[in-house]
Tab-separated table of C-alpha atoms in Angstrom:
chain	number	residue	atom	x	y	z
N	1	MET	CA	147.909	-8.257	30.570
N	2	ASP	CA	147.603	-6.904	34.120
N	3	PHE	CA	149.297	-3.734	35.375
N	4	VAL	CA	150.160	-2.513	38.856
N	5	ILE	CA	151.029	1.178	38.993
N	6	ALA	CA	152.448	2.583	42.222
N	7	LEU	CA	152.175	6.326	42.846
N	8	ASP	CA	154.655	6.360	45.730
N	9	ALA	CA	158.150	4.843	45.765
N	10	SER	CA	157.722	3.538	49.313
N	11	THR	CA	154.794	1.335	48.214
N	12	ALA	CA	156.104	0.344	44.796
N	13	HIS	CA	157.003	-3.161	45.943
N	14	GLN	CA	153.829	-3.771	47.962
N	15	HIS	CA	151.493	-4.837	45.194
N	16	PRO	CA	148.798	-7.478	45.442
N	17	SER	CA	149.703	-10.941	44.300
N	18	TRP	CA	147.646	-12.772	41.724
N	19	PRO	CA	148.358	-15.289	38.975
N	20	GLY	CA	149.865	-14.052	35.756
N	21	GLN	CA	152.678	-11.875	37.096
N	22	PRO	CA	151.405	-8.346	36.434
N	23	GLU	CA	153.698	-5.714	34.987
N	24	THR	CA	154.676	-3.044	37.497
N	25	ALA	CA	155.558	0.619	37.087
N	26	LEU	CA	156.248	3.596	39.332
N	27	TRP	CA	154.531	6.867	38.499
N	28	ALA	CA	155.881	8.817	41.470
N	29	PHE	CA	154.025	11.845	42.785
N	30	GLU	CA	154.765	13.791	45.955
N	31	PRO	CA	152.209	12.877	48.640
N	32	PHE	CA	149.663	15.623	49.266
N	33	VAL	CA	150.244	15.568	53.033
N	34	LEU	CA	153.923	16.490	52.607
N	35	ARG	CA	153.219	19.705	50.732
N	36	LYS	CA	154.077	22.805	52.746
N	37	ASN	CA	152.269	25.527	50.813
N	38	ASN	CA	149.156	27.437	51.797
N	39	GLY	CA	145.666	26.180	50.967
N	40	THR	CA	145.391	27.750	47.512
N	41	ALA	CA	148.805	26.514	46.352
N	42	VAL	CA	148.143	23.016	47.655
N	43	GLY	CA	144.810	22.985	45.828
N	44	LEU	CA	146.485	24.053	42.581
N	45	GLU	CA	149.268	21.457	42.962
N	46	THR	CA	146.660	18.800	43.702
N	47	LEU	CA	144.761	19.671	40.515
N	48	GLN	CA	147.998	19.563	38.524
N	49	THR	CA	148.818	16.123	39.944
N	50	LEU	CA	145.356	14.802	39.145
N	51	HIS	CA	145.554	16.239	35.616
N	52	SER	CA	148.958	14.601	35.103
N	53	LEU	CA	147.654	11.272	36.380
N	54	ARG	CA	144.604	11.481	34.129
N	55	ARG	CA	146.807	12.256	31.106
N	56	ARG	CA	149.051	9.274	31.820
N	57	ILE	CA	146.037	6.981	32.104
N	58	GLU	CA	144.646	8.323	28.824
N	59	LEU	CA	147.979	7.654	27.122
N	60	LEU	CA	148.115	4.168	28.626
N	61	LEU	CA	144.652	3.396	27.272
N	62	SER	CA	145.624	4.673	23.831
N	63	LEU	CA	148.581	2.283	23.522
N	64	HIS	CA	147.877	-0.329	20.910
N	65	SER	CA	148.837	-3.815	21.978
N	66	LYS	CA	148.608	-5.302	18.486
N	67	GLY	CA	152.016	-6.278	17.235
N	68	LYS	CA	153.769	-5.322	20.460
N	69	THR	CA	155.593	-7.710	22.684
N	70	ARG	CA	155.062	-7.860	26.426
N	71	SER	CA	158.407	-6.152	27.013
N	72	ASP	CA	157.452	-3.308	24.629
N	73	LEU	CA	154.226	-2.713	26.540
N	74	ARG	CA	156.093	-2.864	29.866
N	75	ASP	CA	158.616	-0.299	28.626
N	76	ASP	CA	155.832	1.997	27.429
N	77	LEU	CA	154.046	1.677	30.766
N	78	ARG	CA	157.189	2.570	32.684
N	79	ASP	CA	158.072	5.411	30.314
N	80	LEU	CA	154.764	7.083	31.120
N	81	GLY	CA	156.120	7.633	34.628
N	82	TYR	CA	158.594	10.192	33.268
N	83	LEU	CA	156.029	12.568	31.761
């Protein structure tokens, strides 16, 4: 099963097309360029975003597809966007 994960709501519907109809999900994060803090705060927020993204990917990889339907996997993928 293929997945397309958008990190920005404005690009969520602009995914590549390929056969097999991939499952899509939005894991929204605020773009780094829109942050209005000083250098240290932006660096800390960037690290927090990257840590959150890494954790979501780790959880996605740990999902077991045995015995799950496509819709169950899609729901799990989309639920990870709310962590």
